[in-house]
Each structure stands twice: as C-alpha cells, then as structure tokens.
Coordinates of C-alpha atoms and ligand atoms in Angstrom, one line a residue:
X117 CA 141.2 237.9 -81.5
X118 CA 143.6 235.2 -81.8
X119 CA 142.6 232.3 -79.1
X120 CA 145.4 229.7 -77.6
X121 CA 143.5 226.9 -79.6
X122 CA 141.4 227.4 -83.1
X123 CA 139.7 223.8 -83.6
X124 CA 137.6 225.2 -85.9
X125 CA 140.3 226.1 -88.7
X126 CA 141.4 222.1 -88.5
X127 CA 137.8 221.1 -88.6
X128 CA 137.3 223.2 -92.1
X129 CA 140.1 221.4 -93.7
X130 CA 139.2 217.7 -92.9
X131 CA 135.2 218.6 -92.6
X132 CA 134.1 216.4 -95.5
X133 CA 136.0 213.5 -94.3
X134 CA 134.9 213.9 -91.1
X135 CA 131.1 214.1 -91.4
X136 CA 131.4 211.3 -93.6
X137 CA 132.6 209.0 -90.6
X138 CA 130.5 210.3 -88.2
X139 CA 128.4 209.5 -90.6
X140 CA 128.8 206.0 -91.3
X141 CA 129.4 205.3 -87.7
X142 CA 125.8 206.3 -86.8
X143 CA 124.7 204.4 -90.0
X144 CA 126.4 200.9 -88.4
X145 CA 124.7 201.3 -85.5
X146 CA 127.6 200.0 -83.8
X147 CA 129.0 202.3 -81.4
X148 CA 131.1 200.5 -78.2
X149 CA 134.3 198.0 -79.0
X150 CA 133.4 198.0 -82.8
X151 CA 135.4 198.1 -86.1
X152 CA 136.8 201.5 -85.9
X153 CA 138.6 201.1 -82.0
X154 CA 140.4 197.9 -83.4
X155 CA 141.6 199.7 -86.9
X156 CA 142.5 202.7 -84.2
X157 CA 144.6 200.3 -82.4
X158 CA 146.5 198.6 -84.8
X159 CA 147.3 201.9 -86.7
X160 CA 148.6 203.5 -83.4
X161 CA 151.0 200.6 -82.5
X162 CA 152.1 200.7 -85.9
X163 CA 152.9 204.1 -86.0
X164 CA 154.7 204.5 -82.9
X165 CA 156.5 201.4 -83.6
X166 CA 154.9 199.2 -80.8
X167 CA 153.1 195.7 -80.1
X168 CA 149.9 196.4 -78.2
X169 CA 147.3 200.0 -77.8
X170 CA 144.5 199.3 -76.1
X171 CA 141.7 202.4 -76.5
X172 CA 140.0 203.6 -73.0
X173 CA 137.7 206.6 -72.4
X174 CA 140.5 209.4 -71.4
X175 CA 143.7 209.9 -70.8
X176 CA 143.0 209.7 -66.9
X177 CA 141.5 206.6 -67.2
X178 CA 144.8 205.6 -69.3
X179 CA 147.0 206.7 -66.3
X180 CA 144.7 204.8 -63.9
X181 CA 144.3 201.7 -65.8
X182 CA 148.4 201.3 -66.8
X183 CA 148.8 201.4 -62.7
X184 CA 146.8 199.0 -62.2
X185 CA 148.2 196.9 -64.9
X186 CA 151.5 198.2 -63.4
X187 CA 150.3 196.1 -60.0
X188 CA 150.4 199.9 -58.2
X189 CA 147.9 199.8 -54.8
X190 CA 147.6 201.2 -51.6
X191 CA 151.1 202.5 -50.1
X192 CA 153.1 201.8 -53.1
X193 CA 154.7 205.2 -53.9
X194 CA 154.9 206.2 -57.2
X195 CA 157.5 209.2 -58.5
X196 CA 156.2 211.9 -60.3
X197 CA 157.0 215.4 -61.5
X198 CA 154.7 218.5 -59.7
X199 CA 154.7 220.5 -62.4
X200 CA 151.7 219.1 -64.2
X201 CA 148.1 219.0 -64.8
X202 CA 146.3 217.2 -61.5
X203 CA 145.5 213.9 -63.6
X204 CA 149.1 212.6 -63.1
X205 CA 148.9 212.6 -59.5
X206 CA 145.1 211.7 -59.2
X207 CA 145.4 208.7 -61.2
X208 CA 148.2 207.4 -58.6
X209 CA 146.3 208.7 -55.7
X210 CA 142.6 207.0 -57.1
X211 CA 144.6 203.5 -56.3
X212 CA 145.5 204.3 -52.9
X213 CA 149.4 204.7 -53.7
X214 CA 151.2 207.9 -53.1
X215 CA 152.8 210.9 -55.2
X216 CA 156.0 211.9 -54.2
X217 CA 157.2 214.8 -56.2
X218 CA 160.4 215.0 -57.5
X219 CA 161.7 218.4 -58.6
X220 CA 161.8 219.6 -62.5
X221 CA 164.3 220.8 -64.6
X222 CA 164.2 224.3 -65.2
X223 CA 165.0 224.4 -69.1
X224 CA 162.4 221.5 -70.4
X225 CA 160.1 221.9 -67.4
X226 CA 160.1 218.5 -67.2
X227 CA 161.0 215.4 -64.4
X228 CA 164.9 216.0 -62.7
X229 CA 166.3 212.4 -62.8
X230 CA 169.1 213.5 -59.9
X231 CA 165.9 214.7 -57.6
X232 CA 164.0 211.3 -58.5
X233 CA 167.3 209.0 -57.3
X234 CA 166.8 211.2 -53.9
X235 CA 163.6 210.3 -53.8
X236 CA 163.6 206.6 -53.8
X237 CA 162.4 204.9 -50.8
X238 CA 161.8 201.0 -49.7
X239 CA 158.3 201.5 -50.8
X240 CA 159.0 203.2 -54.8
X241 CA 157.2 201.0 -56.7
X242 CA 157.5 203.1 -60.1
X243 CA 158.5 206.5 -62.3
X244 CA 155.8 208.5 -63.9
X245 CA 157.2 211.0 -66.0
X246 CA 154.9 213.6 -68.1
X247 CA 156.9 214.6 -71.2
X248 CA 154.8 217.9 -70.5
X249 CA 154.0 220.7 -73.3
X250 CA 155.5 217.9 -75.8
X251 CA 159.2 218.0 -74.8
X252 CA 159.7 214.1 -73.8
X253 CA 161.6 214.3 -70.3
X254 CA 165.3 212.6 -69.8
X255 CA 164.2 209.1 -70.5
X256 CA 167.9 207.3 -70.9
X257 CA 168.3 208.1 -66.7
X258 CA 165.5 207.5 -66.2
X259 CA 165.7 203.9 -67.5
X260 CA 168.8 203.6 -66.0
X261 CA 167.5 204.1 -62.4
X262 CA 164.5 202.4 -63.1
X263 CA 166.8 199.3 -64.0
X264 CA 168.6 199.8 -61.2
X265 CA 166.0 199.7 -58.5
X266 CA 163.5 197.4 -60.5
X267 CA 160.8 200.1 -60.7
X268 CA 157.9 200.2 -63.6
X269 CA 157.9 203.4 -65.6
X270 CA 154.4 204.7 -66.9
X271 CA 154.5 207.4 -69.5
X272 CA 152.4 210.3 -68.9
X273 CA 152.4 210.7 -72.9
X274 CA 148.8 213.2 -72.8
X275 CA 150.7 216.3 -74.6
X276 CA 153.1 214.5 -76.4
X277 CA 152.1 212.1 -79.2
X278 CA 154.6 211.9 -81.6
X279 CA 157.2 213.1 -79.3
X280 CA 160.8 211.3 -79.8
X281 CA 163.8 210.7 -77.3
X282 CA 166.6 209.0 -79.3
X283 CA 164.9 207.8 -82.0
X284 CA 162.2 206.3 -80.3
X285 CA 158.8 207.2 -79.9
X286 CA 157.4 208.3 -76.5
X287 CA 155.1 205.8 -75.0
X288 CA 157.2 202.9 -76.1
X289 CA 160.0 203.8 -73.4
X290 CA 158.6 202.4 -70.2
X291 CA 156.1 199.6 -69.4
X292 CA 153.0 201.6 -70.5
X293 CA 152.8 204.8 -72.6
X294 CA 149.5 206.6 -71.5
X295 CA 147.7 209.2 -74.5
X296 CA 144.8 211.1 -74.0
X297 CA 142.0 212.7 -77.2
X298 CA 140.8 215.7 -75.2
X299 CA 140.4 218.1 -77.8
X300 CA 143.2 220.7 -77.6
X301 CA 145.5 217.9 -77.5
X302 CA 147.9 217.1 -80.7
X303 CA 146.3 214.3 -81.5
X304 CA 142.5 214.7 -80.2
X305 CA 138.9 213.3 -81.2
X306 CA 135.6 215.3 -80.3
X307 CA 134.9 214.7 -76.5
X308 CA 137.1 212.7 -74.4
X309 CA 138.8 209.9 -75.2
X310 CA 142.7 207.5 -74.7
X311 CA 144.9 205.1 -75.3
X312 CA 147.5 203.0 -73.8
X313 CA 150.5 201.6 -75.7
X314 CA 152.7 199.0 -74.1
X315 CA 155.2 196.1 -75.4
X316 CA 154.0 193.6 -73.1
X317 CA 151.0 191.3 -74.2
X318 CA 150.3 190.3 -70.5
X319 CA 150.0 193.9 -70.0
X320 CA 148.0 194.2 -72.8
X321 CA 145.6 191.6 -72.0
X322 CA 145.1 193.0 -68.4
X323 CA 144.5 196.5 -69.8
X324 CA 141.9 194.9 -72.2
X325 CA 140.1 193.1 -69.0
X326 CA 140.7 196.0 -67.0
X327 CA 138.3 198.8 -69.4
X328 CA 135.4 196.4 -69.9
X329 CA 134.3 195.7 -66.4
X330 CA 137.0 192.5 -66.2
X331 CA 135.4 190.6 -68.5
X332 CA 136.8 188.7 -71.8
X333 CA 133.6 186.5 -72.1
X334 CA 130.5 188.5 -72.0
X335 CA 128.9 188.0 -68.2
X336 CA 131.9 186.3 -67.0
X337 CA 134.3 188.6 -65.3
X338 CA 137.5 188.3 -63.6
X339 CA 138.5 190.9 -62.1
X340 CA 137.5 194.1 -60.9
X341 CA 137.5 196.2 -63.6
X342 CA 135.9 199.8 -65.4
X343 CA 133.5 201.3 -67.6
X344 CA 136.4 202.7 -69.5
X345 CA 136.0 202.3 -73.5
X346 CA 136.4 204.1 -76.5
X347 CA 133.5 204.8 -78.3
X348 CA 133.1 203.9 -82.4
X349 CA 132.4 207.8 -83.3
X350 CA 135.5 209.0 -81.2
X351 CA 137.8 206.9 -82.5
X352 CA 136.5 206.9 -86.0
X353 CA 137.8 210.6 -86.0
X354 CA 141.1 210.3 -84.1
X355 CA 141.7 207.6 -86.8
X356 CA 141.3 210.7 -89.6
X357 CA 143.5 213.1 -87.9
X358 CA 145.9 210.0 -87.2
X359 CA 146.4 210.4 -91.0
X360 CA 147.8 214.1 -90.8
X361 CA 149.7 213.9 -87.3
X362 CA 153.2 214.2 -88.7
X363 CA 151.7 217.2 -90.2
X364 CA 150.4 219.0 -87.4
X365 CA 153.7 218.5 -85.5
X366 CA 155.3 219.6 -88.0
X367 CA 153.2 222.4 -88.5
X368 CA 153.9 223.3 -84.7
X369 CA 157.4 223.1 -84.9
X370 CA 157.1 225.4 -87.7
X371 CA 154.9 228.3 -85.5
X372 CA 157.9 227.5 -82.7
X373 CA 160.6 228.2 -84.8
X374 CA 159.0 231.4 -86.3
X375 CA 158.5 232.5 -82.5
X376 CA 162.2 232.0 -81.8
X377 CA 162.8 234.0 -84.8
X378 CA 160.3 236.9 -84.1
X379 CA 160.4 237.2 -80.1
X380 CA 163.4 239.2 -79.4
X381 CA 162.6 241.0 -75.8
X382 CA 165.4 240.3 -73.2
X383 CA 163.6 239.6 -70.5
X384 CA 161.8 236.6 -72.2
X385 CA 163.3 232.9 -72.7
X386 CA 162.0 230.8 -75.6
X387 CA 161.5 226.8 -74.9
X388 CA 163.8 224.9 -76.7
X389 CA 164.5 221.5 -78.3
X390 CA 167.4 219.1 -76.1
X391 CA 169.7 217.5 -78.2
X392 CA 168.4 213.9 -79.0
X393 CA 164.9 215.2 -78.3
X394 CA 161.9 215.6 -81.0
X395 CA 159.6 218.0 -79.6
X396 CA 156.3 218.3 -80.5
X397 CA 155.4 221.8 -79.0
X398 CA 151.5 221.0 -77.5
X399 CA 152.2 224.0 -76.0
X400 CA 154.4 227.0 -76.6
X401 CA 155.8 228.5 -73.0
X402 CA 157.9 231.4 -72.2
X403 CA 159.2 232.2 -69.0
X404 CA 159.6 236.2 -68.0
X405 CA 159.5 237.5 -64.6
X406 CA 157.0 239.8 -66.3
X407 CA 154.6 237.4 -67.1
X408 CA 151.8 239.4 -65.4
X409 CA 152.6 242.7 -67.6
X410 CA 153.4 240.5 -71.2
X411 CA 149.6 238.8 -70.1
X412 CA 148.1 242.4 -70.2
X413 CA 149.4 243.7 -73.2
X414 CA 148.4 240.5 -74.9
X415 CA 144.7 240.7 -73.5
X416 CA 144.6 244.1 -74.6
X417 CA 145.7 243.4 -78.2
X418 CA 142.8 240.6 -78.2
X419 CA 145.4 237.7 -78.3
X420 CA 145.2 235.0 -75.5
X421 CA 147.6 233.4 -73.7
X422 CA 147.8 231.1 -70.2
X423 CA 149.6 229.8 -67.3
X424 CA 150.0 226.1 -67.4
X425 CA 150.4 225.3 -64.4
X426 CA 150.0 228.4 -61.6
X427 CA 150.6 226.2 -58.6
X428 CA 152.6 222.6 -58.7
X429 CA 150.9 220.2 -57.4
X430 CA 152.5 219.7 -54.0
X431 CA 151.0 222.7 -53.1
X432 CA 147.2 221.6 -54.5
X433 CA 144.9 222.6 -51.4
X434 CA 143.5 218.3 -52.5
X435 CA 147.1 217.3 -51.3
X436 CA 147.7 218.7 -48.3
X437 CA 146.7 215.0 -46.5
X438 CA 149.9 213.7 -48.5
X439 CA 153.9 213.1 -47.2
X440 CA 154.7 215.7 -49.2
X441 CA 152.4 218.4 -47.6
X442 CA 155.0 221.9 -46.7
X443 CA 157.8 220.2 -49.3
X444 CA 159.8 222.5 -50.8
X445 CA 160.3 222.2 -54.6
X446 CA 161.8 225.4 -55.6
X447 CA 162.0 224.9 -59.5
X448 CA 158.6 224.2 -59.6
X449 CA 157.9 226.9 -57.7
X450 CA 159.7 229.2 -59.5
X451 CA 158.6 227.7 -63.1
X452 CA 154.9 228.1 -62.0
X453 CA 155.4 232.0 -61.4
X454 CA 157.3 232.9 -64.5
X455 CA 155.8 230.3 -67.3
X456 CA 153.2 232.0 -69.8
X457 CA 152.0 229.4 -72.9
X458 CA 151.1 231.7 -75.9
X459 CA 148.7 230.7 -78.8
X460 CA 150.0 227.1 -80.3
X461 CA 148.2 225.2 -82.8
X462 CA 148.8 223.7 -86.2
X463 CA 146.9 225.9 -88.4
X464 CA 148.6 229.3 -86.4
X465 CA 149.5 231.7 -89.4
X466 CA 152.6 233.4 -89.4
X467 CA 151.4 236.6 -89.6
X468 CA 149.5 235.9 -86.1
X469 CA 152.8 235.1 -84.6
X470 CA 154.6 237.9 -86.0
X471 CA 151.8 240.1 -84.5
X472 CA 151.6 238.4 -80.8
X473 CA 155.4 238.5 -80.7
X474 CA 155.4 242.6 -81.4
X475 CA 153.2 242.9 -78.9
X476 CA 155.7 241.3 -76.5
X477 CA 158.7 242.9 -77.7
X478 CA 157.2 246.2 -78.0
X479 CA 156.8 246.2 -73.6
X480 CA 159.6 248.3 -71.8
Ligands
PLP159 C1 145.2 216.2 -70.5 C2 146.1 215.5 -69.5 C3 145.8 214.4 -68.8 C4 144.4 213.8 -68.8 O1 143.8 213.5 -70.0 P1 142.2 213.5 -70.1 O2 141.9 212.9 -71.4 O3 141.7 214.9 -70.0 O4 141.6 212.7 -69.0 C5 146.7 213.8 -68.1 N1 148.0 214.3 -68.0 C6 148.3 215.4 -68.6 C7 149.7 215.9 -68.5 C8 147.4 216.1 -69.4 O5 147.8 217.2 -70.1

C-alpha cells in the first residue's frame, strides 16, 4: 500500500528530537504566546528573507486575518483563482467581500493574470493568488496590475513554503504572505496551525492585535479581534522541521523528477517547473483524460492517488448566492476533470515511484 502522504516515515527520522520538545514544552507549562512562537517567528522571517511573521491558529485564519489587515469588508471584491481548496474563497467571503474568480492557466494550474485584468471592477479592492500544489503563480503581472490599479495582493502561500518566483521567496511578493501547518503540508506541525509573513510593520502590528482578541495590554482591547494563536507545542515542532525544509523540498523535487523520468504513457502530461519558478511540488498532478481508468488501476495495485480539486469553486453548491453563480470558467473546468495528484512526500522511495508509474504506463 503506498498512501498519498506517509507522516509516519518523517516522524521516525526526527522522533527523538521531537518528543524531546513536546517534552519540554509540557515541562514549561507555558503553552499560549510563549518562547517557542517568538523563536518560530523570527526564524521564519529570516528564512524567507522578510521583516515581520506573526503565528495564528491555521492557515484559514491567516487568509482571514491578512484581509482584515488588508482593510477588506463588506462589498469589496477580492480576485481569486477557482481552482483551489474552499479556504481561499471562504476567508474573503467570512468578511463580507466577494470572490470573483478569475480563470487559471492550464500548464501551472495556477491564477491567469490576462483573465484577472478582465476582471477588475470599480469595486477590486485586491489579488489573492494561491501558488497551488507549490508552483508560485505569475507574480511579476501580477504586481504589475496590482500597481497599476492600487490593489493589495495576499498570498495564498498554504502549499507552497519555500516556493521561489525570481529569486524571491513566496509570501514576500505581496502585502501579506499567508502559510498554513496542517499536517500534509510541506512544512506542517501536529494539528493545525499558520503564519503570516509581511514587510510592513503597521501590518504587522495589526495582525498581532488582530489574533489575540485586539488586545496589546492584557484587558484592554482595541479592536475587534480573534481567538487565533499558535500554541507553544505546535510551534515548538514546526520550528524542528523548519530545520530540514530545504531538505524535504528538495527531497520532492527529487520524487518529481524521477516521475518525469519513469512515467512514459502518451496520454498522460507531467507538471512542470516555469522558467524563473522554484517549485516545491506539495503535490504531484497529472492530467489524462483517463484519469478515471489510471485511478482504478492504481486502487487496484494498492497505491493511492486523488483529485485535487473535482469541482472549482464557482461551481461550489455554498456559492451559488454569489455574482459569479452560472460563470463560465472553462480551464477550470476542464483542469478539474482531467487532474489526478499521485503519492508525493519527502521520504517517497524511488522504487515506489518506479512501481506507481508501471502501473500507469502499463494501461492501454
Ligand atoms: C490547506 C489550505 C488552506 C487552509 O489551511 P488550514 O491550515 O487547513 O486552515 C488554504 N488554502 C489552501 C490553498 C490550502 O491548501
């Protein structure tokens, strides 16, 4: 059985340092805002090369919390891809401002900067691009309109940490750079957990106010804020597999390389990398338009695979109260009946990718 994600194999290699943290944590007693979320912080600015990272409870939250920071409220529209998990749009929707979905580009799956110039309206108010399955999305045009019609950018950077576009880190592209710990991510802790990067210390203040109930002075509060921290234990554990991220993309670059080399059917196309892009391959996605029968044949060799996403977002039963209800996004559309994501994870052995890939090749 080979599953999509193996936690356990990453757990078994770092296990002593691991329990050893938790360890201490529960020792200190100290659990919420404590030594471990600062040293987080700091280490996760540093290594993405930014000012400020402010820890919060998920990568939702981060989404949510950056609007807000952002200055995004009710009837501000905010442009976004459809072909992503719901958070992206949820986030925008949770402040009372509005998705508009902008098509994708077929080859990176990610946000088409021609359909997001379309989509400006009096009422844009920001970009939120997903740099989905770890491929960072076209970020020089989108700057570029973003400069020209004054509109924030917030980086839906949940798949993606250590993703580059031009040398730079994603997250440090736009106003706020959003990261989430869920497990299977590439950089994850042991429930759920995020972060927020941005350049701006205004914005960085805000964020702090904003995820403990808006309050700087315990009992005085000044603003209407969340319950939205990162806990001690959590943090003391994305703070060990900090230490080894360059690894573990590495490691999946690797495994995506060795299924370029081993997957040879015709009717299958491989991701690739753009030029100028660092990808960081959270997930690994074909497209076939014989997804359904390469699915089978996997199931039935005990190896897993999954459709991220089956149906974009504009056609989400939750928005059809939104402008975009009957919209007609045909890359999307056509990306969400084609993509397949096979097993992708660090510690993924060759000879399991030489073995899923056989079982693809060897369909007629
Ligand atoms: C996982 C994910 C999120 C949400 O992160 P959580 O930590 O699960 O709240 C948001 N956007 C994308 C693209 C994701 O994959």
């Amino acid at each position: 059985m080979i599953p999509m994600v193996d936690l356990s194999r990453q757990y078994a290699a770092i296990k002593g340092e691991i329990d050893d943290a938790v360890g201490n944590v529960l020792q200190s007693s100290q659990f919420i805002l404590g030594p471990n979320v600062s040293a987080l912080e700091k280490e996760i600015a540093a290594d993405l090369e930014t000012e400020h990272a402010v820890a919060v409870a998920s990568g939702t939250d981060a989404l949510i919390l950056a609007l807000r920071a952002c200055q995004i409220g009710p009837g501000d529209e905010v442009i976004t891809t459809p072909f992503t998990f719901i958070a992206t749009a949820e986030a925008i929707c949770h402040l009372g401002g509005i998705p508009v979905f902008a098509d994708v580009e077929a080859d990176t799956f990610n946000i088409d900067p021609d359909d997001i110039e379309r989509k400006i309206s009096p009422k844009t108010k920001a970009i939120l691009p997903v740099h989905l399955f770890g491929h960072p999305a076209a970020m020089g045009p989108i700057r570029e309109i973003a400069r020209k019609h004054t509109l924030r950018i917030i980086e839906d950077c949940a798949q993606a940490y250590g993703a580059g576009y031009d040398g730079r880190k994603v997250g440090t592209l736009g106003d706020c750079g959003c990261f989430s710990f869920f497990p299977s991510k590439n950089l994850s802790c042991c429930g759920d957990g995020g972060m927020i990067v941005t350049g701006d210390a205004e914005t960085a203040s805000q964020l702090r106010l904003l995820r403990n109930h808006g309050s700087a002075i315990r009992y005085h509060h000044q603003a209407l804020g969340y319950n939205s921290r990162l806990d001690e234990l959590q943090a003391a554990i994305v703070r060990i597999k900090l230490k080894r991220i360059a690894a573990y993309n590495d490691a999946r670059r690797r495994n995506a390389d060795l299924y370029r080399r081993y997957l040879t059917h015709p009717q299958v196309i491989v991701p690739r990398e753009k030029a100028d892009c660092f990808h960081v391959y959270h997930q690994f996605t074909l497209r076939s338009d014989r997804r359904e029968e390469i699915m089978e044949a996997l199931k039935s060799a005990g190896i897993a695979s999954m459709v991220y996403y089956p149906v974009p977002l504009h056609r989400q039963e939750v928005f059809q109260t939104l402008p975009s209800k009957g919209l007609s996004l045909p890359k999307a559309e056509r990306l969400a009946a084609e993509v397949l994501s096979l097993p992708m994870f660090p510690e993924l052995t060759e000879p399991e990718i030489a073995q899923i890939s056989h079982v693809i090749n060897h369909i007629h």
